[in-house]
mmCIF file of C-alpha atoms in Angstrom:
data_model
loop_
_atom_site.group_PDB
_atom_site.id
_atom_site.type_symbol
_atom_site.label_atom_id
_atom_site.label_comp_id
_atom_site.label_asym_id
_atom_site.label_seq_id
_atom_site.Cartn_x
_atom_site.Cartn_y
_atom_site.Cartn_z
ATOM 1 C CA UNK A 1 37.652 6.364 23.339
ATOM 2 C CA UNK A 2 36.621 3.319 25.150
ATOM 3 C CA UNK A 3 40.192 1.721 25.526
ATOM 4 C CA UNK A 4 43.951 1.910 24.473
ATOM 5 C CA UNK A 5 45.439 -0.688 21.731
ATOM 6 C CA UNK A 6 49.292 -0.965 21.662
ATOM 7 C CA UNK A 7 49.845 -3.217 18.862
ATOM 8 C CA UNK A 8 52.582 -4.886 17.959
ATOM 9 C CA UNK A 9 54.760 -4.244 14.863
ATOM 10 C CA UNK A 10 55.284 -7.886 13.940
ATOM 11 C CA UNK A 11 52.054 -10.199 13.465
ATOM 12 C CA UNK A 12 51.379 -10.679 17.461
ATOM 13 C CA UNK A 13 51.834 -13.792 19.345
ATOM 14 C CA UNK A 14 48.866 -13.082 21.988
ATOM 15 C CA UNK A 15 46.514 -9.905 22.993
ATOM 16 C CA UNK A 16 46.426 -9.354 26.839
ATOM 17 C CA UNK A 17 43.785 -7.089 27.925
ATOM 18 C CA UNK A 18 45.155 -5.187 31.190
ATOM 19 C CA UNK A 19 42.633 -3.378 33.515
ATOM 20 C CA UNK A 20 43.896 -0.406 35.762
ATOM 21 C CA UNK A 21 43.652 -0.094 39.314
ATOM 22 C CA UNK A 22 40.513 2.404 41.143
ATOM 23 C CA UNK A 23 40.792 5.898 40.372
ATOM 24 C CA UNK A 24 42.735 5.552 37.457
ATOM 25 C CA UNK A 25 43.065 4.633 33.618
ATOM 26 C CA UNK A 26 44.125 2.724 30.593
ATOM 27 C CA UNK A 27 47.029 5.057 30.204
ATOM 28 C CA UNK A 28 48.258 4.014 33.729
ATOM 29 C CA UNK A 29 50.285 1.127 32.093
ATOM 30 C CA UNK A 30 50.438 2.406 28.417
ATOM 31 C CA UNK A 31 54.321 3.622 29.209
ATOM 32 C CA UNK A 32 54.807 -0.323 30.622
ATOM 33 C CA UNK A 33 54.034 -1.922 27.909
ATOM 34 C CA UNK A 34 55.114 -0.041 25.312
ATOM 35 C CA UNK A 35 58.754 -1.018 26.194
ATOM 36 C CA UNK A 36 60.996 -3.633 23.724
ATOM 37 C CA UNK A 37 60.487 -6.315 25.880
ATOM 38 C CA UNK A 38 56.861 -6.694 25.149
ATOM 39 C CA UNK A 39 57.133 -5.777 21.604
ATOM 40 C CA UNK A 40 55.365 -9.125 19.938
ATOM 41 C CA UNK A 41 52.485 -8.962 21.924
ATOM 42 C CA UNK A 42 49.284 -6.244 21.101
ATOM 43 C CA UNK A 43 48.136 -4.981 24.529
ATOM 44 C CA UNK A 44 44.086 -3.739 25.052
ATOM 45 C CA UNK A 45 43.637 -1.079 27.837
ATOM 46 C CA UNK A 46 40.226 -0.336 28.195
ATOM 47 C CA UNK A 47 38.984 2.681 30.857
ATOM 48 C CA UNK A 48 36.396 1.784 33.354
ATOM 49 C CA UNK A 49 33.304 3.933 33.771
ATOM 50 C CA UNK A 50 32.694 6.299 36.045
ATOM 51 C CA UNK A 51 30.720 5.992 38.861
ATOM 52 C CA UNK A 52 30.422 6.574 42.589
ATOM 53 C CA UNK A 53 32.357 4.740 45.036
ATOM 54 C CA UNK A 54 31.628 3.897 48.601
ATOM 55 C CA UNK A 55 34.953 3.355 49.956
ATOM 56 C CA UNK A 56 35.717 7.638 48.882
ATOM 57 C CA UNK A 57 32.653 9.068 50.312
ATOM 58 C CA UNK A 58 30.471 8.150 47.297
ATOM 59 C CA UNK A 59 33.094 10.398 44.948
ATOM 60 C CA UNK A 60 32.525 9.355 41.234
ATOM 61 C CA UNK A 61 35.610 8.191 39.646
ATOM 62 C CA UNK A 62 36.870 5.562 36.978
ATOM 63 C CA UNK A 63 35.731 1.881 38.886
ATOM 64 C CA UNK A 64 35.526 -1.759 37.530
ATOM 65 C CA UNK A 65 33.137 -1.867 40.447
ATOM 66 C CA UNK A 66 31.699 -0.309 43.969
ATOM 67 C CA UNK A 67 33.944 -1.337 46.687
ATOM 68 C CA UNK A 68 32.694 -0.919 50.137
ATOM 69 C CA UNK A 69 35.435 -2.084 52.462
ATOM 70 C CA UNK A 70 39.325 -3.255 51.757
ATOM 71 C CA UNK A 71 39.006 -6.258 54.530
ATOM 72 C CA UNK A 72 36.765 -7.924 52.202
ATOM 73 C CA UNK A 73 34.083 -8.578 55.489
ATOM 74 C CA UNK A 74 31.166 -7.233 53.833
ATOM 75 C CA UNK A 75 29.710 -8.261 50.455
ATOM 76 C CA UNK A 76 31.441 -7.367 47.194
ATOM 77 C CA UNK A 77 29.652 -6.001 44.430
ATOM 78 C CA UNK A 78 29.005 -8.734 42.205
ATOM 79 C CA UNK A 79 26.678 -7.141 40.259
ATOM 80 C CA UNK A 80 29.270 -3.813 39.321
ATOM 81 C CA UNK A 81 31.830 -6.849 38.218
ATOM 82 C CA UNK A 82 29.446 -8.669 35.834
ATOM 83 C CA UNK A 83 28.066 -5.217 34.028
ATOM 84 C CA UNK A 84 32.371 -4.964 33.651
ATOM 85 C CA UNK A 85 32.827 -7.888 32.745
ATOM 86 C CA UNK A 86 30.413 -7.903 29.812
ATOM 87 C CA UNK A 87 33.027 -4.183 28.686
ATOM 88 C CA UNK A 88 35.261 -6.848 28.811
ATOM 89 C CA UNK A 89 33.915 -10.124 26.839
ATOM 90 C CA UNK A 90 33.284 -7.582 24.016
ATOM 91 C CA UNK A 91 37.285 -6.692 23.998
ATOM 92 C CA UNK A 92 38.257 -10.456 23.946
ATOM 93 C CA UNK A 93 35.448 -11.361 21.753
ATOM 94 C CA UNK A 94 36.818 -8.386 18.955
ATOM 95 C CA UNK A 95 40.739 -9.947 19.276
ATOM 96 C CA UNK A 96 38.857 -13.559 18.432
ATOM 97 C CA UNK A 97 37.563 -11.911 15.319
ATOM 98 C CA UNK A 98 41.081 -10.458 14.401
ATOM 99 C CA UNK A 99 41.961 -14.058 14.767
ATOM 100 C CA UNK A 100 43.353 -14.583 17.745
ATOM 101 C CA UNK A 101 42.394 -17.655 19.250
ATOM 102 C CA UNK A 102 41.133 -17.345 23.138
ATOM 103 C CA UNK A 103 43.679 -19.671 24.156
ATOM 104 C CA UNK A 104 46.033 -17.106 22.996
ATOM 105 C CA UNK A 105 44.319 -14.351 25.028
ATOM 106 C CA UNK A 106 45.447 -13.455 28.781
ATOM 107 C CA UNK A 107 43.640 -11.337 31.117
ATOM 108 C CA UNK A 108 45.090 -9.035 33.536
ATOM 109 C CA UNK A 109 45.158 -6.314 35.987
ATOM 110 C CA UNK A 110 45.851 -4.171 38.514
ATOM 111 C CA UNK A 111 44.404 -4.056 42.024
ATOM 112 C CA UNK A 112 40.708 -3.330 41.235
ATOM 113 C CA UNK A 113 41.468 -4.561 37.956
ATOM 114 C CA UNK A 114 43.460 -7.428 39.091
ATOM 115 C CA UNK A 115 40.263 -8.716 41.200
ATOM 116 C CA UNK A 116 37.854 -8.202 37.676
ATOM 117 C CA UNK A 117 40.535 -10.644 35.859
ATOM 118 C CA UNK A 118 40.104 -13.218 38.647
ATOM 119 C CA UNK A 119 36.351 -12.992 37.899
ATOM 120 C CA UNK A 120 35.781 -12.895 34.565
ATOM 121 C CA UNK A 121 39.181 -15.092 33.651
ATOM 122 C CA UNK A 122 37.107 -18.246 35.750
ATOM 123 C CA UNK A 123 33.803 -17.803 34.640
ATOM 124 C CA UNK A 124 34.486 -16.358 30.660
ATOM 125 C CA UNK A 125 32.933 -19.868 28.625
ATOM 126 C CA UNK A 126 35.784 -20.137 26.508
ATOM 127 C CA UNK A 127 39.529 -20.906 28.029
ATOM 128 C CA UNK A 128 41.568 -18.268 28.010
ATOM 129 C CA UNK A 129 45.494 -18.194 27.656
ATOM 130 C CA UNK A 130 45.928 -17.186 31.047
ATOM 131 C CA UNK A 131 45.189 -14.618 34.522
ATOM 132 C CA UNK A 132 47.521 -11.948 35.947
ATOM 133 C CA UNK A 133 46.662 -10.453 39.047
ATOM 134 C CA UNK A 134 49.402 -7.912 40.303
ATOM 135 C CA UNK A 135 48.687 -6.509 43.921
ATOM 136 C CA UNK A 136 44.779 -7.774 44.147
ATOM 137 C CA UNK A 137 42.635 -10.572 45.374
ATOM 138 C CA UNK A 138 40.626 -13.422 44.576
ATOM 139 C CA UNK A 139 36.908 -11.777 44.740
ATOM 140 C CA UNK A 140 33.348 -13.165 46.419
ATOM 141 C CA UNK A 141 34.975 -15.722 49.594
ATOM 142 C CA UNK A 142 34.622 -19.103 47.985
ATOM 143 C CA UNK A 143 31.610 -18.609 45.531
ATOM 144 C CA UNK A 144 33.379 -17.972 42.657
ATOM 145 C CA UNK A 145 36.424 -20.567 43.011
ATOM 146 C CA UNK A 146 34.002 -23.263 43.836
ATOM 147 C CA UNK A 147 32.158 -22.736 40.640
ATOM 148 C CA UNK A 148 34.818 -23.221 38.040
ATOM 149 C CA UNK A 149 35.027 -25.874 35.190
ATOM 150 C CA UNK A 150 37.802 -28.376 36.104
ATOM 151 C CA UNK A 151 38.979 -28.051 32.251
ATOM 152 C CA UNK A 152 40.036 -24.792 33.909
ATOM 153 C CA UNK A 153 42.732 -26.125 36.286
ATOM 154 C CA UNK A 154 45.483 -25.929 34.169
ATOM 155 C CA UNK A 155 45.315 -21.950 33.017
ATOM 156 C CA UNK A 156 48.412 -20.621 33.938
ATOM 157 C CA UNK A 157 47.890 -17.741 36.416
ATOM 158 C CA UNK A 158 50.613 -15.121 37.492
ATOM 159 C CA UNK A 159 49.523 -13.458 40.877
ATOM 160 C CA UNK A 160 52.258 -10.940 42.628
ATOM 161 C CA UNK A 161 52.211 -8.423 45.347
ATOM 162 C CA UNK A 162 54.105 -6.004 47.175
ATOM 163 C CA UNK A 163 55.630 -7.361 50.707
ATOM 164 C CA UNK A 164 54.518 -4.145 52.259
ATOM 165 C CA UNK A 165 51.057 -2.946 50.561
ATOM 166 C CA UNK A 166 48.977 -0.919 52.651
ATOM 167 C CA UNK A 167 46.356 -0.685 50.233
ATOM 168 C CA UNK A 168 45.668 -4.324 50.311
ATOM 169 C CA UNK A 169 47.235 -6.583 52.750
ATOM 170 C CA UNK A 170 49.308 -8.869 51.959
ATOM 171 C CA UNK A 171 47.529 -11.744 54.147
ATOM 172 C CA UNK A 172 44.454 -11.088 51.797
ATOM 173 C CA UNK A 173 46.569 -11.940 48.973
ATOM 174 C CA UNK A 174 48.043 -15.029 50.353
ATOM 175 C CA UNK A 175 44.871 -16.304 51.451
ATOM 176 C CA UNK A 176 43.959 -16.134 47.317
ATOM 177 C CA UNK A 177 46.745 -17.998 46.714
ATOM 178 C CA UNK A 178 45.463 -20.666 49.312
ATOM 179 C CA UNK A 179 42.664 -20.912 47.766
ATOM 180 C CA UNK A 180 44.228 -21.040 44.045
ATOM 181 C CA UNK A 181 46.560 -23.338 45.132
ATOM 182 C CA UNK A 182 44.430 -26.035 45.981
ATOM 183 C CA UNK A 183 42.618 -25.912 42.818
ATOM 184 C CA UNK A 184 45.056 -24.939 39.678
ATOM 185 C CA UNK A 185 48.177 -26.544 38.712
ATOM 186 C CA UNK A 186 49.752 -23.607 37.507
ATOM 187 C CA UNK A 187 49.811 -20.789 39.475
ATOM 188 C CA UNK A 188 52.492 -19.247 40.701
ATOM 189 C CA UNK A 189 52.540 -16.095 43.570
ATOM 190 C CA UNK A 190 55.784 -13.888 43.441
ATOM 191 C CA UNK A 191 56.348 -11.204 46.575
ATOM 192 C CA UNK A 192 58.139 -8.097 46.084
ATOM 193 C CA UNK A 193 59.705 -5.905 48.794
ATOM 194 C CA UNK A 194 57.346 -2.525 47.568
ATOM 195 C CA UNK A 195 54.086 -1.364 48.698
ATOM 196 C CA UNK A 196 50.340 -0.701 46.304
ATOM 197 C CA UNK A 197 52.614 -0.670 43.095
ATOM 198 C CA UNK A 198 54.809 -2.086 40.485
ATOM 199 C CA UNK A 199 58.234 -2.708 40.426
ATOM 200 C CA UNK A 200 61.411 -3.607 37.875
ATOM 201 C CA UNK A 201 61.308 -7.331 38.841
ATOM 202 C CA UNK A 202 58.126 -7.452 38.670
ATOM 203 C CA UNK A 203 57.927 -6.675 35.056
ATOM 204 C CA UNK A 204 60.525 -8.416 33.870
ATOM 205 C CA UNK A 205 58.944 -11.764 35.712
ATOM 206 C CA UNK A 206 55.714 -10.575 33.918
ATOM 207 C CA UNK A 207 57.551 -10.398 30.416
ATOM 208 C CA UNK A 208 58.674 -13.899 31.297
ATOM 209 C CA UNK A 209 55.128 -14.859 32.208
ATOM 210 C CA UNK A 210 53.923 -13.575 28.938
ATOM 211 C CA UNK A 211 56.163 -15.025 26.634
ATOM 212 C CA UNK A 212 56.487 -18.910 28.425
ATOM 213 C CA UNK A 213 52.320 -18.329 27.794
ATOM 214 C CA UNK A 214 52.124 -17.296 24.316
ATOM 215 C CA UNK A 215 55.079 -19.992 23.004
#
């Protein structure tokens, strides 16, 4: 089983496909969004592959992509995040054929997976309904921000972290936001006083997030 579907007991108003953090797996946020609040909405929670990963010694585990350093000085591995993304393309290309139009389809993650939405959200060809980014980054400096579409500057993006990660720094998340900032007119950064995780807030903003989307 490549992925986890939650679906929705009414006809849904959106799919989001949500990608877990490094290490783990679809089932990370299964218990999330099975809860009331997100009850109208069918939810896609695909596994990465395994494979080796620098930053643990070269240890194979579940990865979106090789990650070499968390201050983001060396290169990223843009390669690892476009053989991903194409996992991914297939999942929101399969809810399109269930009929559910791309503008009605939001991408999001966590951490690792927060930093594959960024990248395949901004380059996918066809606009999708929206980004979430919970306690990650915007990937590859300024290459892949400078290459987006401007019919792309109004997709509503929902970017949080925790006040007191130690995982990823908070600065590093900020200076995403910079960068976002300057270029889309709708997205919005919310802090939380936690560290590398989620929180009850957070949630409920993100229910909020989802349903403003998908009216």
């Amino acid at each position: 089983m490549t992925h986890i579907i939650i679906d929705s007991i009414e006809s849904p108003i959106g799919s989001v496909i949500f990608l877990h953090g490094l290490g783990a797996d679809g089932f990370d946020f299964k218990a999330i969004f099975e809860r009331s609040q997100f009850s109208k909405i069918r939810f896609i929670l695909p596994h990465a592959p395994y494979q080796p990963v620098s930053i643990n010694q070269g240890i194979e585990m579940r990865a979106w992509y090789d990650l070499y350093d968390l201050s983001l000085e060396k290169d990223e591995d843009e390669l690892g995040m476009q053989k991903s993304s194409l996992i991914i393309q297939k999942l929101i290309e399969e809810q399109i054929s269930l009929g559910i139009p791309s503008e009605k389809i939001i991408i999001g993650g966590f951490s690792q997976g927060a930093v594959m939405s960024f990248y395949l959200g901004l380059k996918y060809d066809k606009k999708l309904g929206g980004i979430v980014a919970l306690s990650g980054y915007l990937p590859l400096k300024d290459k892949l921000i400078s290459s987006i579409k401007d019919d792309l500057i109004k997709i509503p993006i929902f970017m949080a972290h925790g006040l007191y990660d130690n995982v990823i720094d908070i600065q590093i998340a900020d200076r995403s936001f910079e960068k976002l900032k300057a270029r889309f007119n709708s997205a919005n950064f919310e802090k939380y006083p936690m560290g590398h995780e989620v929180c009850e807030k957070e949630i409920d903003d993100l229910s909020t997030f989802f349903n403003q989307t998908f009216k």
